[in-house]
Short mmCIF file of C-alpha atoms in Angstrom, two decimals:
data_model
loop_
_atom_site.label_atom_id
_atom_site.label_comp_id
_atom_site.label_asym_id
_atom_site.label_seq_id
_atom_site.Cartn_x
_atom_site.Cartn_y
_atom_site.Cartn_z
CA MET I 949 0.00 0.00 0.00
CA ASN I 950 1.20 3.51 -0.89
CA ILE I 951 0.08 6.53 1.11
CA LEU I 952 0.85 10.16 0.26
CA ILE I 953 0.30 12.79 2.95
CA ILE I 954 0.61 16.43 1.88
CA GLY I 955 1.36 18.97 4.60
CA ALA I 956 2.65 16.30 6.95
CA SER I 957 4.76 18.67 9.04
CA GLY I 958 1.70 20.48 10.42
CA GLY I 959 0.00 19.59 13.67
CA ILE I 960 -2.72 17.44 12.13
CA GLY I 961 -0.56 16.27 9.23
CA LEU I 962 2.17 14.83 11.44
CA SER I 963 -0.41 13.09 13.58
CA ILE I 964 -1.92 11.54 10.43
CA VAL I 965 1.52 10.18 9.55
CA LYS I 966 1.88 8.60 12.98
CA SER I 967 -1.63 7.12 12.85
CA ALA I 968 -1.03 5.77 9.34
CA ILE I 969 2.11 3.99 10.56
CA LYS I 970 -0.01 2.28 13.21
CA HIS I 971 -3.00 1.44 11.00
CA TYR I 972 -1.06 0.42 7.87
CA GLN I 973 2.07 -1.26 9.19
CA ASN I 974 3.27 -2.46 5.79
CA ALA I 975 2.50 0.73 3.91
CA SER I 976 5.04 2.93 2.19
CA ILE I 977 4.31 6.49 3.32
CA LEU I 978 5.48 9.53 1.37
CA ALA I 979 5.10 12.68 3.47
CA THR I 980 5.70 16.24 2.35
CA TYR I 981 6.83 19.14 4.49
CA HIS I 982 7.30 22.88 4.23
CA HIS I 983 9.32 23.26 7.43
CA HIS I 984 11.46 20.24 8.29
CA ILE I 985 10.70 18.34 11.49
CA GLY I 986 12.71 15.77 13.41
CA PHE I 987 10.35 12.80 13.14
CA SER I 988 11.56 9.74 11.23
CA HIS I 989 10.41 6.17 10.65
CA LEU I 990 11.54 3.33 8.40
CA ASN I 991 8.26 3.38 6.46
CA VAL I 992 8.18 7.17 5.96
CA HIS I 993 10.03 9.05 3.24
CA TRP I 994 10.04 12.83 3.63
CA ILE I 995 10.20 15.27 0.74
CA LYS I 996 10.06 19.08 0.72
CA LEU I 997 7.17 20.50 -1.29
CA ASP I 998 5.81 23.97 -1.95
CA VAL I 999 2.10 23.26 -2.50
CA THR I 1000 1.62 26.64 -4.18
CA ASN I 1001 4.06 25.65 -6.94
CA GLU I 1002 2.30 23.52 -9.56
CA ASN I 1003 5.57 22.49 -11.17
CA GLU I 1004 6.80 20.99 -7.89
CA ILE I 1005 3.54 19.04 -7.55
CA LYS I 1006 3.88 17.85 -11.14
CA GLN I 1007 7.47 16.72 -10.58
CA LEU I 1008 6.48 14.86 -7.42
CA SER I 1009 3.70 13.06 -9.27
CA LYS I 1010 6.22 11.75 -11.79
CA THR I 1011 7.96 9.85 -8.98
CA VAL I 1012 4.76 8.13 -7.79
CA HIS I 1013 3.46 5.32 -9.99
CA ASP I 1014 0.41 4.46 -7.91
CA VAL I 1015 -1.15 5.69 -4.68
CA ASP I 1016 -3.89 4.16 -2.54
CA ILE I 1017 -4.54 7.01 -0.12
CA LEU I 1018 -3.83 10.67 -0.86
CA ILE I 1019 -4.50 13.11 1.98
CA ASN I 1020 -4.09 16.88 1.77
CA ALA I 1021 -3.68 18.31 5.27
CA VAL I 1022 -2.43 21.76 4.22
CA GLY I 1023 -4.32 24.69 5.66
CA PHE I 1024 -3.93 28.40 6.44
CA LEU I 1025 -5.88 30.63 8.80
CA HIS I 1026 -3.54 33.30 10.15
CA SER I 1027 0.02 34.56 10.34
CA GLU I 1028 1.79 37.42 12.10
CA GLN I 1029 0.87 39.66 9.18
CA HIS I 1030 -2.59 38.27 8.47
CA LYS I 1031 -5.50 37.77 10.88
CA PRO I 1032 -9.02 36.56 10.01
CA GLU I 1033 -11.35 39.45 9.23
CA LYS I 1034 -13.99 40.40 11.78
CA SER I 1035 -15.74 42.66 9.27
CA ILE I 1036 -15.73 43.57 5.58
CA ALA I 1037 -13.74 46.69 6.51
CA GLN I 1038 -10.75 44.44 7.23
CA PHE I 1039 -10.88 42.58 3.91
CA SER I 1040 -7.72 42.68 1.79
CA HIS I 1041 -6.58 41.16 -1.49
CA ASP I 1042 -3.42 39.87 0.16
CA LEU I 1043 -5.27 37.89 2.82
CA PHE I 1044 -7.79 36.55 0.31
CA ASP I 1045 -5.03 35.46 -2.09
CA LYS I 1046 -3.12 33.80 0.75
CA ASN I 1047 -6.20 31.79 1.75
CA MET I 1048 -7.01 30.73 -1.80
CA ASN I 1049 -3.40 29.85 -2.61
CA LEU I 1050 -3.09 27.56 0.42
CA ASN I 1051 -6.62 26.37 1.22
CA THR I 1052 -8.12 25.92 -2.25
CA LEU I 1053 -5.75 25.69 -5.21
CA PRO I 1054 -3.36 22.95 -3.96
CA SER I 1055 -6.16 20.36 -3.80
CA LEU I 1056 -7.07 21.03 -7.43
CA MET I 1057 -3.45 20.73 -8.55
CA LEU I 1058 -3.03 17.51 -6.55
CA ALA I 1059 -6.12 16.03 -8.20
CA LYS I 1060 -4.87 17.12 -11.62
CA HIS I 1061 -1.43 15.59 -11.29
CA PHE I 1062 -2.15 12.52 -9.14
CA GLU I 1063 -5.24 11.33 -11.00
CA ALA I 1064 -3.12 8.83 -12.93
CA ALA I 1065 -1.50 7.47 -9.75
CA LEU I 1066 -4.88 6.99 -8.08
CA LYS I 1067 -6.16 5.30 -11.23
CA ALA I 1068 -3.13 2.98 -11.40
CA SER I 1069 -3.84 1.37 -8.04
CA THR I 1070 -5.63 -1.98 -8.12
CA ASN I 1071 -7.27 -1.26 -4.74
CA ASN I 1072 -10.08 1.07 -3.77
CA THR I 1073 -8.41 4.46 -3.44
CA PHE I 1074 -9.07 7.59 -1.40
CA TYR I 1075 -8.51 11.26 -2.06
CA VAL I 1076 -9.20 13.06 1.21
CA VAL I 1077 -8.96 16.81 1.67
CA LEU I 1078 -9.16 18.60 5.00
CA SER I 1079 -11.80 21.30 4.84
CA ALA I 1080 -13.77 23.01 7.62
CA ARG I 1081 -17.37 23.37 8.71
CA ILE I 1082 -16.87 27.11 8.44
CA GLY I 1083 -16.91 26.63 4.65
CA SER I 1084 -20.54 25.52 4.80
CA ILE I 1085 -22.89 28.22 3.50
CA LYS I 1086 -25.83 26.57 5.27
CA ASP I 1087 -23.96 26.63 8.59
CA ASN I 1088 -22.88 30.28 8.39
CA ASN I 1089 -24.88 31.98 11.12
CA ILE I 1090 -22.32 34.31 12.70
CA GLY I 1091 -20.35 35.79 9.77
CA GLY I 1092 -16.74 36.95 9.96
CA TRP I 1093 -13.57 35.33 8.63
CA LEU I 1094 -14.48 36.20 5.04
CA SER I 1095 -11.37 35.00 3.23
CA TYR I 1096 -11.09 31.74 5.16
CA ARG I 1097 -14.80 30.98 4.69
CA MET I 1098 -14.64 31.70 0.97
CA SER I 1099 -11.51 29.61 0.44
CA LYS I 1100 -13.09 26.62 2.17
CA ALA I 1101 -16.43 27.05 0.37
CA ALA I 1102 -14.57 27.17 -2.96
CA LEU I 1103 -12.58 24.10 -1.92
CA ASN I 1104 -15.79 22.22 -1.12
CA MET I 1105 -17.26 23.04 -4.53
CA ALA I 1106 -14.05 22.00 -6.29
CA ILE I 1107 -13.76 18.64 -4.52
CA LYS I 1108 -17.46 17.89 -4.99
CA THR I 1109 -17.09 18.61 -8.70
CA ILE I 1110 -14.00 16.41 -8.97
CA SER I 1111 -15.84 13.59 -7.22
CA ILE I 1112 -18.57 13.69 -9.88
CA GLU I 1113 -16.02 13.58 -12.71
CA TRP I 1114 -14.12 10.73 -11.10
CA LYS I 1115 -17.20 8.57 -10.55
CA LEU I 1116 -16.87 7.80 -14.26
CA LYS I 1117 -13.09 8.03 -14.70
CA LEU I 1118 -12.00 6.54 -11.34
CA PRO I 1119 -14.99 4.50 -10.12
CA HIS I 1120 -12.86 2.81 -7.45
CA CYS I 1121 -11.85 6.14 -5.86
CA CYS I 1122 -13.59 7.74 -2.87
CA VAL I 1123 -13.20 11.52 -2.88
CA MET I 1124 -13.95 13.00 0.51
CA LEU I 1125 -13.91 16.31 2.36
CA PHE I 1126 -13.06 16.03 6.06
CA HIS I 1127 -13.86 18.51 8.83
CA PRO I 1128 -11.31 17.84 11.60
CA GLY I 1129 -13.04 19.83 14.33
CA THR I 1130 -11.16 22.32 16.47
CA THR I 1131 -7.81 20.65 16.99
CA ASP I 1132 -5.02 21.75 19.32
CA THR I 1133 -2.51 23.04 16.76
CA GLU I 1134 -0.72 26.30 16.00
CA LEU I 1135 -3.51 27.14 13.57
CA SER I 1136 -6.15 27.19 16.32
CA LYS I 1137 -4.13 28.45 19.31
CA PRO I 1138 -5.09 32.15 19.07
CA PHE I 1139 -8.77 31.17 19.16
CA GLN I 1140 -8.81 28.48 21.83
CA LYS I 1141 -9.56 30.62 24.88
CA ASN I 1142 -13.20 31.18 23.92
CA LEU I 1143 -13.96 27.55 23.13
CA PRO I 1144 -16.65 25.71 25.11
CA LYS I 1145 -15.31 23.11 27.52
CA ASN I 1146 -14.30 19.79 25.94
CA GLN I 1147 -14.55 21.15 22.38
CA LEU I 1148 -10.77 21.21 21.79
CA GLN I 1149 -9.47 17.93 20.36
CA SER I 1150 -5.97 16.50 20.34
CA PRO I 1151 -4.26 15.95 16.97
CA GLU I 1152 -4.20 12.23 17.80
CA PHE I 1153 -7.98 12.14 18.21
CA THR I 1154 -8.45 13.97 14.91
CA SER I 1155 -6.10 11.73 12.92
CA GLU I 1156 -7.58 8.56 14.40
CA SER I 1157 -11.07 9.83 13.50
CA LEU I 1158 -9.94 10.44 9.92
CA LEU I 1159 -8.35 7.03 9.43
CA THR I 1160 -11.33 5.31 11.03
CA LEU I 1161 -13.59 7.15 8.60
CA ILE I 1162 -11.43 6.07 5.65
CA HIS I 1163 -11.48 2.47 6.88
CA HIS I 1164 -15.28 2.43 6.93
CA SER I 1165 -15.77 4.24 3.60
CA THR I 1166 -16.12 2.90 0.06
CA PRO I 1167 -16.29 4.49 -3.40
CA SER I 1168 -20.07 4.77 -2.92
CA ASP I 1169 -19.32 7.44 -0.27
CA SER I 1170 -17.47 9.63 -2.77
CA GLY I 1171 -18.47 13.29 -2.80
CA ARG I 1172 -19.47 13.56 0.85
CA PHE I 1173 -18.47 16.30 3.30
CA ARG I 1174 -17.84 14.44 6.55
CA SER I 1175 -17.19 15.58 10.08
CA PHE I 1176 -14.71 13.90 12.42
CA ASP I 1177 -17.65 12.18 14.13
CA GLY I 1178 -18.77 10.57 10.86
CA THR I 1179 -21.80 12.78 10.28
CA ASP I 1180 -22.42 14.64 7.03
CA ILE I 1181 -22.13 18.43 6.88
CA GLU I 1182 -24.55 20.44 4.75
CA TRP I 1183 -23.02 22.48 1.96
#
């Protein structure tokens, strides 16, 4: 079995790598990073990747003949220079572009260049992209965070559309959007203090929830937007 985890140096991404080692003991795991980390394992091969660079994604795809599970765990919410907008008055092109370039476009480029590798596998395959409930239009009742919301809503539309195309071209592939819940990572730290009690999850809980969901899914589940608890999220 071949597993490719994009954004594996992040809080959730690294935990997915560790869970995959446990769940798929004989798997070959290719994990990409932006900032190098010190974790190593015999079954894990690390490679540096800029997910905003399509040529780098294309070159990586040429080294992978077939893949059974492809997970994109890359995500952006804030930086020292960029904070989520509380109102339209705070909207900026720079923040919007940053969100789209990291939260939306990489998943399209991964689908474009790894379609052949997913098709080459003789097993049921999975293309799983981490999204967020905040990208649900139906669930938007409080507003705010314009750029992040839009990037995730656009991501959801893109992955849903790809799932429809692949039902004909890759009928053995399950394309899935995954809402990880609020997980204790650097991405969520500035916003943790106002969380209700027991709502913050560990990265281990999130990654185990994801791999359990994959284990219990089939190609007939393709195109669904799933929460960490297995429930479906409205678009």
